[in-house]
Tab-separated table of C-alpha atoms and ligand atoms in Angstrom:
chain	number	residue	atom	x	y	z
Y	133	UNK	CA	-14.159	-22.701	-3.539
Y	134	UNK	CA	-11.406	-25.077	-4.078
Y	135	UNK	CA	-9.043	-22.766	-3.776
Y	136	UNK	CA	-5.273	-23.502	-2.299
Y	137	UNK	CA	-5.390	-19.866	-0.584
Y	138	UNK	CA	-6.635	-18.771	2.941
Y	139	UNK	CA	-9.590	-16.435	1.687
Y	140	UNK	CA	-10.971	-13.318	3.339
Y	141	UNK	CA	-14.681	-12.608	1.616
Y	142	UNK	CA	-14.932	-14.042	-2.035
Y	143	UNK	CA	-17.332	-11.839	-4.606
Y	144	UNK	CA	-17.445	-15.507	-6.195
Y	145	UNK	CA	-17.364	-19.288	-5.525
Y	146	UNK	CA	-17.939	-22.547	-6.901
Y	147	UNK	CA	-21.063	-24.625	-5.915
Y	148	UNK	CA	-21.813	-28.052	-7.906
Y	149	UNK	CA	-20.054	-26.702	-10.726
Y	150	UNK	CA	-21.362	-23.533	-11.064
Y	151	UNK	CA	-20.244	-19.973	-10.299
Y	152	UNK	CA	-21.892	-18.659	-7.482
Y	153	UNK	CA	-21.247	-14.343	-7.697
Y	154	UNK	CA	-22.654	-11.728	-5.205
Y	155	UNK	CA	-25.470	-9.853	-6.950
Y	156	UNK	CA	-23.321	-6.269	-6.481
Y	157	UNK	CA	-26.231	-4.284	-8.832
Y	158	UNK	CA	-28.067	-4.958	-4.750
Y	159	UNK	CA	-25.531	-3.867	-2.839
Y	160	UNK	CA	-25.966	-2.523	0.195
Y	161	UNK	CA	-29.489	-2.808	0.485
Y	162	UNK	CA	-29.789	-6.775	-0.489
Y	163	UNK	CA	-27.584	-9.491	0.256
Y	164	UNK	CA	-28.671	-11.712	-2.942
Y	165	UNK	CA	-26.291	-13.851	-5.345
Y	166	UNK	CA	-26.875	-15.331	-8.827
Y	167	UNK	CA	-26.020	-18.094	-9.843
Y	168	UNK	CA	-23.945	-18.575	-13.617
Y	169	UNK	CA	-24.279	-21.560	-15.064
Y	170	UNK	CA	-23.320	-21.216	-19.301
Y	171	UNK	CA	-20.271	-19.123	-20.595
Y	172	UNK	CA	-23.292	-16.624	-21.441
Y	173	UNK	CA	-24.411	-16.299	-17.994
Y	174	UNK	CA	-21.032	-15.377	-17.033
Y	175	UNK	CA	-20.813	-12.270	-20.361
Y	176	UNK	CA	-24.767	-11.328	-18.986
Y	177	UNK	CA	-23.314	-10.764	-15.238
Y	178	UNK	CA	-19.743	-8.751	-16.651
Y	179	UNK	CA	-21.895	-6.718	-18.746
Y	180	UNK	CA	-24.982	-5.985	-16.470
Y	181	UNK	CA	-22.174	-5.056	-13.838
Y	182	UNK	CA	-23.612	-8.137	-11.731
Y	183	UNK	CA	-19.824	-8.460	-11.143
Y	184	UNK	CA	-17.642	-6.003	-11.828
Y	185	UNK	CA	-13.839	-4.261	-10.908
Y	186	UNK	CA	-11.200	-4.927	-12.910
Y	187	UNK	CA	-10.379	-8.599	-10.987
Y	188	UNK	CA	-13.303	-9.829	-10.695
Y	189	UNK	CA	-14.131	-9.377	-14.173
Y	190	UNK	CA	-10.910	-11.282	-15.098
Y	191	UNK	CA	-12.087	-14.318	-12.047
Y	192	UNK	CA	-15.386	-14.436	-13.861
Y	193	UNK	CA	-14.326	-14.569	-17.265
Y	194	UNK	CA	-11.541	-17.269	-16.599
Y	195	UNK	CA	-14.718	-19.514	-15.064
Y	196	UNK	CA	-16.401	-18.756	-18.225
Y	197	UNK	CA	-14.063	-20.111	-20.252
Y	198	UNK	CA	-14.562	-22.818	-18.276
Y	199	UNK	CA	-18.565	-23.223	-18.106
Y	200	UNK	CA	-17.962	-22.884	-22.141
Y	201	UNK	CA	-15.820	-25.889	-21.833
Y	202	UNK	CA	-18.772	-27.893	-19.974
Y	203	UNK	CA	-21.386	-26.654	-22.200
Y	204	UNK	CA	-19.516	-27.300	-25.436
Y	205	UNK	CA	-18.611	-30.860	-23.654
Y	206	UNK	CA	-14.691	-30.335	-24.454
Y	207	UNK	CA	-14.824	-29.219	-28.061
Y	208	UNK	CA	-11.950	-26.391	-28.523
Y	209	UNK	CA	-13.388	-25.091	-31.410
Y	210	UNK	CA	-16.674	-23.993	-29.621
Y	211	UNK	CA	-15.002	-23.439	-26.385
Y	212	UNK	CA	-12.763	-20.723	-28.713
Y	213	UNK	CA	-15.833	-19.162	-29.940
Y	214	UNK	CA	-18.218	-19.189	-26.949
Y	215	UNK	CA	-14.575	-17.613	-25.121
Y	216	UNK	CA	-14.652	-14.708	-27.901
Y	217	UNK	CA	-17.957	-13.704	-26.941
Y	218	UNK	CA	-17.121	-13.605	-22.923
Y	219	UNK	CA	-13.841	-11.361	-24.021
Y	220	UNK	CA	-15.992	-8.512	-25.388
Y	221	UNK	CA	-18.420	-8.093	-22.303
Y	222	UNK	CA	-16.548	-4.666	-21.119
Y	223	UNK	CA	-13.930	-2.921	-23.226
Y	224	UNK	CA	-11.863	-1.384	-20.939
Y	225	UNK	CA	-10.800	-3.752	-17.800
Y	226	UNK	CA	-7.605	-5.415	-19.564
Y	227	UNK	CA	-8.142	-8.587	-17.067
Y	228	UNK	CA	-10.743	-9.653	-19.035
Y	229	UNK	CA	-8.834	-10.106	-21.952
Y	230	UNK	CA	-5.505	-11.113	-20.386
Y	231	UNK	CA	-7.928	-14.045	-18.116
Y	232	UNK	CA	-9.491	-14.885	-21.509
Y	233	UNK	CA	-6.457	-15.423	-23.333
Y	234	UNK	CA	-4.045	-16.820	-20.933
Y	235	UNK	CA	-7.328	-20.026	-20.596
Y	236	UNK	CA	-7.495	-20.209	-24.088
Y	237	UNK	CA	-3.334	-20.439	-24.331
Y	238	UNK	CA	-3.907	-23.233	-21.714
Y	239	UNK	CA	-6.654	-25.327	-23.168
Y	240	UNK	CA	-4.414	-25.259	-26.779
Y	241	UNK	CA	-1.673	-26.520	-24.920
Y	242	UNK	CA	-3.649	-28.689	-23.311
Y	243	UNK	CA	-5.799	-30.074	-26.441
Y	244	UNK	CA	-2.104	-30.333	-28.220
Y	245	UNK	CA	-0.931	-33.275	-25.835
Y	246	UNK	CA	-4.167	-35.253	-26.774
Y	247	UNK	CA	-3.587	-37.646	-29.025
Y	248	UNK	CA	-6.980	-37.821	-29.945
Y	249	UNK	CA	-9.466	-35.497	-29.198
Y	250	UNK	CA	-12.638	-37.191	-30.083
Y	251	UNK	CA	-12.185	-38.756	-27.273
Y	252	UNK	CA	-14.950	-38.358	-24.344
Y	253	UNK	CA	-11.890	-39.178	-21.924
Y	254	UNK	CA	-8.961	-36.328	-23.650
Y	255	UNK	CA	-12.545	-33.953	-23.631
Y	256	UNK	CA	-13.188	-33.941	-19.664
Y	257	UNK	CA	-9.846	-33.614	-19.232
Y	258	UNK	CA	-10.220	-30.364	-21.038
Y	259	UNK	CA	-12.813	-29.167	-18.644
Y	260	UNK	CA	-11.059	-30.114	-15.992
Y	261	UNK	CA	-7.548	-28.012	-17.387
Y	262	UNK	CA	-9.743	-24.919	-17.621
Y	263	UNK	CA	-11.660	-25.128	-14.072
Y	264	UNK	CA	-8.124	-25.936	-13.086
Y	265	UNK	CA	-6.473	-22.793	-14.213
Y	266	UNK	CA	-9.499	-20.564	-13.260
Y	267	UNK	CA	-9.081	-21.393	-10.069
Y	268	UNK	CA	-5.216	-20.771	-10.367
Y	269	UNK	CA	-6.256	-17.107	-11.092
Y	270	UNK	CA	-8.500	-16.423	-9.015
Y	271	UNK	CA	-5.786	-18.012	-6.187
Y	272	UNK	CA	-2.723	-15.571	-7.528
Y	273	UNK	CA	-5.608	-12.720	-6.771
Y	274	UNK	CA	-5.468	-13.878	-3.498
Y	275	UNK	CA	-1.749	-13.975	-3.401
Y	276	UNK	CA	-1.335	-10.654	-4.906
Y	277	UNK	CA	-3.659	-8.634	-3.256
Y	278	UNK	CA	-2.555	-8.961	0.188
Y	279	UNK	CA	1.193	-8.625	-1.077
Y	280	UNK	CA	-0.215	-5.328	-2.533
Y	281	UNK	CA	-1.909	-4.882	0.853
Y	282	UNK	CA	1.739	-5.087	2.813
Y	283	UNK	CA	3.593	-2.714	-0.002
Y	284	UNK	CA	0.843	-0.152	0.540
Y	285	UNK	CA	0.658	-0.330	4.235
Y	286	UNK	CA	4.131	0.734	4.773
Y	287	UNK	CA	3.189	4.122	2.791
Y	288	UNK	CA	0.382	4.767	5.341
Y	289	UNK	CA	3.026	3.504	8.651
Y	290	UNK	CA	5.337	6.068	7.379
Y	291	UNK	CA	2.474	8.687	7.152
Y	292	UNK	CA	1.061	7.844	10.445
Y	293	UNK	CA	4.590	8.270	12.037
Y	294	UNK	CA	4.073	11.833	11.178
Y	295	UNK	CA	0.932	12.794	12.529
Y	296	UNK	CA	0.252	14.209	15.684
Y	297	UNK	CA	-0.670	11.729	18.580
Y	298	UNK	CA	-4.090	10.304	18.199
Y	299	UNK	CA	-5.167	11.964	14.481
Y	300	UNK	CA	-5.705	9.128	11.919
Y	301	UNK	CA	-3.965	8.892	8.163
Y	302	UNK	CA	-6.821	10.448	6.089
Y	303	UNK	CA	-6.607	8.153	2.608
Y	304	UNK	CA	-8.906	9.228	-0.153
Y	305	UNK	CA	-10.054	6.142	-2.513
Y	306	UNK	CA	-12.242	6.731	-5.539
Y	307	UNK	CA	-15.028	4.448	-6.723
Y	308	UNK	CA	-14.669	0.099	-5.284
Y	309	UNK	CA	-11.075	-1.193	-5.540
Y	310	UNK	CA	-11.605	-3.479	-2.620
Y	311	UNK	CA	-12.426	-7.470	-2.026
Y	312	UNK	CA	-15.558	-6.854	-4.334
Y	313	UNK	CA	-13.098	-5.910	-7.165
Y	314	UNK	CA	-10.820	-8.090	-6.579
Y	315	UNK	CA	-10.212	-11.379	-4.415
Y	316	UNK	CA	-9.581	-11.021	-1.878
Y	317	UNK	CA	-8.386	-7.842	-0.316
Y	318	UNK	CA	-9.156	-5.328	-3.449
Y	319	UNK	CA	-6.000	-3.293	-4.856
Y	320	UNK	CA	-6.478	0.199	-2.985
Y	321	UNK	CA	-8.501	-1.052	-0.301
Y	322	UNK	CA	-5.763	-3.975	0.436
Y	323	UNK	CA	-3.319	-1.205	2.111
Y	324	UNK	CA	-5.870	0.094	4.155
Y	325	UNK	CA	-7.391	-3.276	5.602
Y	326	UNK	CA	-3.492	-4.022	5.917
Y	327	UNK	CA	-3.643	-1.124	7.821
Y	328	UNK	CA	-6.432	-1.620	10.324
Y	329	UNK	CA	-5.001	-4.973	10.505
Y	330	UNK	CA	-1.758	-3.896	12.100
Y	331	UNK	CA	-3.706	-1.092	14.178
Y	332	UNK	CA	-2.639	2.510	12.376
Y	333	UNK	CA	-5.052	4.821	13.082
Y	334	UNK	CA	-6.719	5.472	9.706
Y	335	UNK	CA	-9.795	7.429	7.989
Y	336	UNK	CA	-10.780	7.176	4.292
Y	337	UNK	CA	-12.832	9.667	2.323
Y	338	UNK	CA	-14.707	7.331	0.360
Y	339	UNK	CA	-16.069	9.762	-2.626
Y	340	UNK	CA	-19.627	8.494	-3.980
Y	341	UNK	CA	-18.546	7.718	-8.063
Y	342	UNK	CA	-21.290	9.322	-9.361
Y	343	UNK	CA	-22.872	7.894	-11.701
Y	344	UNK	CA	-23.109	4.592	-10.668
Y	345	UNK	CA	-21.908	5.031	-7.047
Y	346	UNK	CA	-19.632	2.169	-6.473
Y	347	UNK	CA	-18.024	4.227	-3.476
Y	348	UNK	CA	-21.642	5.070	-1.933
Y	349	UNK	CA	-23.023	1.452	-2.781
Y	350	UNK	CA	-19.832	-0.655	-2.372
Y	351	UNK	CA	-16.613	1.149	-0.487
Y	352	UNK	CA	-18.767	2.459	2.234
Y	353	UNK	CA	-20.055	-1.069	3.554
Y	354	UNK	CA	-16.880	-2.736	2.592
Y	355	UNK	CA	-15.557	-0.621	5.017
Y	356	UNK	CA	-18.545	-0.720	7.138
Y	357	UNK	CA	-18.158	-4.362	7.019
Y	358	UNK	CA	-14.753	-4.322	8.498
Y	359	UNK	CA	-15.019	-1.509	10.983
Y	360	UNK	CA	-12.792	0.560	9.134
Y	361	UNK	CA	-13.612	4.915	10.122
Y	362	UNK	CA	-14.999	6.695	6.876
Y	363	UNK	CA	-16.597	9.093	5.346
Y	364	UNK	CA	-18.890	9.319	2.253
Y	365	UNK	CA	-18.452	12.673	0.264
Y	366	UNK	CA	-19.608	14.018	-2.982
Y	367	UNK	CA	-17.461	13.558	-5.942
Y	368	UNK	CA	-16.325	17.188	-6.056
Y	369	UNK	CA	-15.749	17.703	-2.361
Y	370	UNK	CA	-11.817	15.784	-2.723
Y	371	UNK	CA	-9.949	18.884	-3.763
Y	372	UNK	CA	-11.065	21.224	-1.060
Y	373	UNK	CA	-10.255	18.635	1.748
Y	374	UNK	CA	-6.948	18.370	0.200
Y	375	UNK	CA	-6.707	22.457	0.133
Y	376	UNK	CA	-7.816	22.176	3.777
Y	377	UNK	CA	-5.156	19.593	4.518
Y	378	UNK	CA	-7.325	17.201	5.461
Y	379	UNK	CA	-6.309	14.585	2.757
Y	380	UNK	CA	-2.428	12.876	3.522
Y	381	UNK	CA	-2.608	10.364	0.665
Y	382	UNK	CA	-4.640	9.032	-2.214
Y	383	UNK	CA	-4.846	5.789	-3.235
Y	384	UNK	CA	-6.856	4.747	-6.771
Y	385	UNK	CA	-7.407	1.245	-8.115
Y	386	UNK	CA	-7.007	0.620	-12.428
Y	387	UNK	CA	-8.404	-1.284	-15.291
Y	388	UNK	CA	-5.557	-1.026	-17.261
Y	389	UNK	CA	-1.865	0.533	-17.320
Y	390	UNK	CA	0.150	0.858	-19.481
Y	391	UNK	CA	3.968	0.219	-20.141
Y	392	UNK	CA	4.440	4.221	-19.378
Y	393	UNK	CA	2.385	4.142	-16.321
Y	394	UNK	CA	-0.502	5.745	-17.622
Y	395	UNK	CA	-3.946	4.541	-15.802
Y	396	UNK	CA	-7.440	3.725	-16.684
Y	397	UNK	CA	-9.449	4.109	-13.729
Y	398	UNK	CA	-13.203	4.995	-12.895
Y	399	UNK	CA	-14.476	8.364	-14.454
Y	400	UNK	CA	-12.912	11.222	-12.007
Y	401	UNK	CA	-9.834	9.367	-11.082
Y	402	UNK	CA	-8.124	12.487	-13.518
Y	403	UNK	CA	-9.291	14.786	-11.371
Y	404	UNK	CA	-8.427	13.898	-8.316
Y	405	UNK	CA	-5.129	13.619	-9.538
Y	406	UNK	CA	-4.782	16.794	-10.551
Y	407	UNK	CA	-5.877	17.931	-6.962
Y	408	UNK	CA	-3.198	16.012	-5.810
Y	409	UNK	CA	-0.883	17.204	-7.364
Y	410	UNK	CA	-1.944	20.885	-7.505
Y	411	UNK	CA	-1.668	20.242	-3.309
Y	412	UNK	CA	1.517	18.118	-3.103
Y	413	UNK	CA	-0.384	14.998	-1.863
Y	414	UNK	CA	0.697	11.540	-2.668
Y	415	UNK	CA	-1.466	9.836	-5.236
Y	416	UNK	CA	-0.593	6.480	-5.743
Y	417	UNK	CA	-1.954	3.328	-7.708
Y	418	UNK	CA	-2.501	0.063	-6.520
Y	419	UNK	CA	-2.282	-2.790	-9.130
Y	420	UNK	CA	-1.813	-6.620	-9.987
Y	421	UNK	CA	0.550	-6.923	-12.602
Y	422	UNK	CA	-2.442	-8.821	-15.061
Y	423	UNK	CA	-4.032	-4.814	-15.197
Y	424	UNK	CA	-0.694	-3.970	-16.776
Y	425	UNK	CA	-1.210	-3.525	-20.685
Y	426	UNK	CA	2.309	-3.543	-22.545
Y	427	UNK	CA	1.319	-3.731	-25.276
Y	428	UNK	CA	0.718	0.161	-25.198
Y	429	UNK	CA	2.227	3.570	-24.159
Y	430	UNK	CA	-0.233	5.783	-24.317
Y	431	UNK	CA	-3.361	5.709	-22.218
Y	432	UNK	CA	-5.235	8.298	-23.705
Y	433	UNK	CA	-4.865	7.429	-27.422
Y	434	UNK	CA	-4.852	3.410	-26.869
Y	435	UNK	CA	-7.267	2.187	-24.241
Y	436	UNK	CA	-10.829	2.527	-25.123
Y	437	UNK	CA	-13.197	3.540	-22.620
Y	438	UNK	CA	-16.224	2.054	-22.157
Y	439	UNK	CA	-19.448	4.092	-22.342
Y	440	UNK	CA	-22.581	3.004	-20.954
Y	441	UNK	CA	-26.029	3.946	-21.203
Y	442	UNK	CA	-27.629	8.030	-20.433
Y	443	UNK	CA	-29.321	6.333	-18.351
Y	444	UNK	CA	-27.777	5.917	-15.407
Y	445	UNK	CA	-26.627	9.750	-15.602
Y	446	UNK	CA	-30.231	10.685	-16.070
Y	447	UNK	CA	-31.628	8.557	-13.083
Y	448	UNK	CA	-30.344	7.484	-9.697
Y	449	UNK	CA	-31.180	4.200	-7.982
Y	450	UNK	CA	-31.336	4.024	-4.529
Y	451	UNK	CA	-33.443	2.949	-1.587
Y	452	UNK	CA	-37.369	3.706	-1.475
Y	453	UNK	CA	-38.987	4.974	1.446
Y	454	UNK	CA	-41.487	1.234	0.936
Y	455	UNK	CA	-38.139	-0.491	1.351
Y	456	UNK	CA	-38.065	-1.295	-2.545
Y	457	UNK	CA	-34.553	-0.301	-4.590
Y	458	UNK	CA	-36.133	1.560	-7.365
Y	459	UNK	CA	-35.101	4.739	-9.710
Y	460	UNK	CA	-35.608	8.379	-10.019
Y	461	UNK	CA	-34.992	10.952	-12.869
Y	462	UNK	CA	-32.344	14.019	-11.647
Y	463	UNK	CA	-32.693	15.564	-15.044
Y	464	UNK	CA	-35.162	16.745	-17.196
Y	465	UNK	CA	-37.069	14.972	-19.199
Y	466	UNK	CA	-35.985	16.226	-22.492
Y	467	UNK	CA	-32.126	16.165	-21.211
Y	468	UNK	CA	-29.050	13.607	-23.023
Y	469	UNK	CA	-26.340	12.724	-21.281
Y	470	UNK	CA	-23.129	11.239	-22.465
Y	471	UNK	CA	-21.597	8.683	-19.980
Y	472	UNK	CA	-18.055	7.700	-20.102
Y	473	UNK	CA	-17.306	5.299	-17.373
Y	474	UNK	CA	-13.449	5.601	-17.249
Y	475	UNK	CA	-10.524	8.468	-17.888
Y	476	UNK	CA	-6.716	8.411	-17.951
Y	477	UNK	CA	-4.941	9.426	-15.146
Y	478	UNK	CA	-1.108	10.828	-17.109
Y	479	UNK	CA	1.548	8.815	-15.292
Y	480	UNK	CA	3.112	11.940	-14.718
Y	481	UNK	CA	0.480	12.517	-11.785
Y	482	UNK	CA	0.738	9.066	-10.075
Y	483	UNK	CA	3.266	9.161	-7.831
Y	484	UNK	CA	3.625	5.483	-7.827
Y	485	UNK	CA	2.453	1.905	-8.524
Y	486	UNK	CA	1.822	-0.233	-5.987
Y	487	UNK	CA	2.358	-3.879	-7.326
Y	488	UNK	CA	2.660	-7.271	-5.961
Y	489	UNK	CA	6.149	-7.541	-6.386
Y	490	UNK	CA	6.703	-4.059	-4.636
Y	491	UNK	CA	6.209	-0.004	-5.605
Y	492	UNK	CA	7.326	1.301	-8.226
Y	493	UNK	CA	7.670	4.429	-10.225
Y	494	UNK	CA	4.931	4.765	-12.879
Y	495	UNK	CA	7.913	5.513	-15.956
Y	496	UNK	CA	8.329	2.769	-18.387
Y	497	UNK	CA	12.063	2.097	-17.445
Y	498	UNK	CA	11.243	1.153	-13.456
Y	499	UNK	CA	8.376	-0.345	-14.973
Y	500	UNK	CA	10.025	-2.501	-17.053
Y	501	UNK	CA	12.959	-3.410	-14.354
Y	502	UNK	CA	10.581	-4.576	-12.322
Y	503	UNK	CA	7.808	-6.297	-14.777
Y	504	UNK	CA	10.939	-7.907	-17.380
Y	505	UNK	CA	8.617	-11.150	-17.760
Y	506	UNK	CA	5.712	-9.485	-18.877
Y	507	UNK	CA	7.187	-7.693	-21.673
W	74	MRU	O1	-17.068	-0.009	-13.673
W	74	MRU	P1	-16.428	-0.783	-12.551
W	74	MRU	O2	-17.194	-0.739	-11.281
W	74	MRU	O3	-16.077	-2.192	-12.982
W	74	MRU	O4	-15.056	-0.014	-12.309
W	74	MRU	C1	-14.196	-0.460	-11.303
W	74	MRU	C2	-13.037	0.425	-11.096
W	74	MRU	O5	-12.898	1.444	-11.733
W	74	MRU	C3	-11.984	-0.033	-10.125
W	74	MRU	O6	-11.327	1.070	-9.574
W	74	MRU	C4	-10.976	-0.895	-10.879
W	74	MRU	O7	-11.595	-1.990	-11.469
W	74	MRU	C5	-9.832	-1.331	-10.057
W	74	MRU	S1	-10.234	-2.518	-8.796
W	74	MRU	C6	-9.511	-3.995	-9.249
């Protein structure tokens, strides 16, 4: 990828134009990519969770934006529409719509200096604005992430300065908030590969996510990937290893947060926050400031959360004995299921955010002091 940043792994990259994106519906069991080539490709592969994490939906939609520009040659007008389509892929992840918008912003800004438009010449340069800025996004990821990374670690150094000689930091995450949600060192996994980096003895509950097991599927060989000690555990086994004191600090990624501090994040991030706090642990946030929404104050009345098919409640997919990644029913036949894939988390229970530009508290003064621009 052309990008200006050293890079650790990349979920995405650019190959003769196109966007190249890790097939993460395979993960762990095949190493496959696909390969998006129209602005529709790009809303099939948010949707069909192809790609997915609040980031990397953002990185993919911004290179829509721009594969709409190439397929619509230039023209603003279809570039606008094809971009409304991309914007509505997932409903929850505000990246998507911040990554849509601020291209869009760019390209009229762009299209306004033009003197004439009709122009082939004024119409590459177009396509050339938005791979541009895509790229520019994707970059800042990069930039942000690891500051998040260095913020975060110094929570877990102060931690580990606590513990007895040779017993690790445990650090509970909940569904994938790592380089596969966002480039290119993931919100709440960038502290902990900080970290491992700088040689702190950690451990990190990884809990599965039912129902699509992004924390099975994608923490676990993230982690794997990088050497990094943890263990997978059901999705209800968090609060009794924080009653057995085996739990010293949570840390969550988001889709969206608001001005208060209230956060979107994969369905059960609510409860383990209410563990947390029930046992006094930590439970913090980790966040790049595009997942902040100010536009609203309250999480549970204003952000709409996605819900996806019964399906994936009522089956599980998952490696076959013949090698083959199929499906089985866990319900009966007969069974519904309703399947929300997000919840609030109050910002009363977070006790903190964990930005690029530093932690905060997750109130909407410090918020504000530290996020002025964005308001
Ligand atoms: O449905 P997903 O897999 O896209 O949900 C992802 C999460 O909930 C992550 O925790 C979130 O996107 C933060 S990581 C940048």
């Amino acid at each position: 990828m052309n990008s200006t940043s050293s890079s650790f792994w990349k979920a995405f990259w650019l190959e003769d134009g196109n966007l190249v994106v890790i097939d993460q519906t395979q993960l762990p069991f095949r190493s496959t990519t696909k390969t998006l080539k129209t602005s529709a490709d790009a809303t099939l592969a948010i949707q069909d969770m192809t790609v997915r994490g609040a980031g990397v939906i953002g990185n993919v939609a911004a290179f829509g934006v721009y594969l709409a520009a190439r397929e619509s040659n230039g023209d603003l007008a279809k570039i606008k529409a094809l971009s409304a389509v991309i914007r509505l892929a997932r409903p929850t992840a505000v990246n998507l719509m911040w990554a849509v918008d601020r291209m869009i912003a760019v390209l009229e800004k762009a299209a306004l200096k033009k003197d004439d438009l009709e122009k082939d010449d004024s119409r590459k340069d177009l396509i050339e604005v938005a791979l541009k800025e895509a790229i520019a996004i994707s970059d800042e990821d990069v930039i942000g992430t690891r500051n998040i990374g260095k913020f975060g670690c110094e929570l877990i150094e102060a931690i580990a300065k606590t513990k007895p000689e040779g017993e690790p930091v445990n650090i509970l995450t909940h569904c994938n908030a790592g380089w596969l949600a966002i480039v290119d060192r993931g919100s709440a996994l960038a502290p902990i590969y900080e970290a491992s980096d700088r040689g702190i003895n950690i451990h990190v509950w990884v809990d599965e996510t039912r129902p699509r097991n992004q924390g099975a599927n994608l923490t676990a060989w993230e982690l794997g990937q990088s050497n990094i000690p943890h263990t997978l555990i059901a999705d209800n086994t968090g609060g009794l290893l924080m009653q057995y004191g085996k739990v010293d600090l949570c840390i969550v990624g988001t889709d969206r947060t608001t001005r208060s501090g209230d956060v979107a994040n994969k369905i059960g991030t609510y409860l383990k926050a209410l563990a947390a706090h029930d046992n006094h642990i930590p439970f913090y946030v980790a966040l790049p400031s595009s997942t902040f929404d100010m536009q609203i104050a309250d999480g549970i009345k204003e952000i709409a959360i996605e819900t996806r098919s019964a399906d994936e409640v009522l089956y599980m997919q998952g490696l076959q004995d013949d090698g083959a990644i199929g499906k089985v029913r866990v319900a009966p036949l007969e069974t519904k299921a309703l399947n929300y894939g997000f919840d609030i988390t109050p910002a009363r229970l977070v006790t903190g955010l964990i930005t690029e530009r530093g932690i905060c508290k997750a109130e909407e003064m410090a918020i504000a002091a530290m996020f002025l621009d964005l308001i």
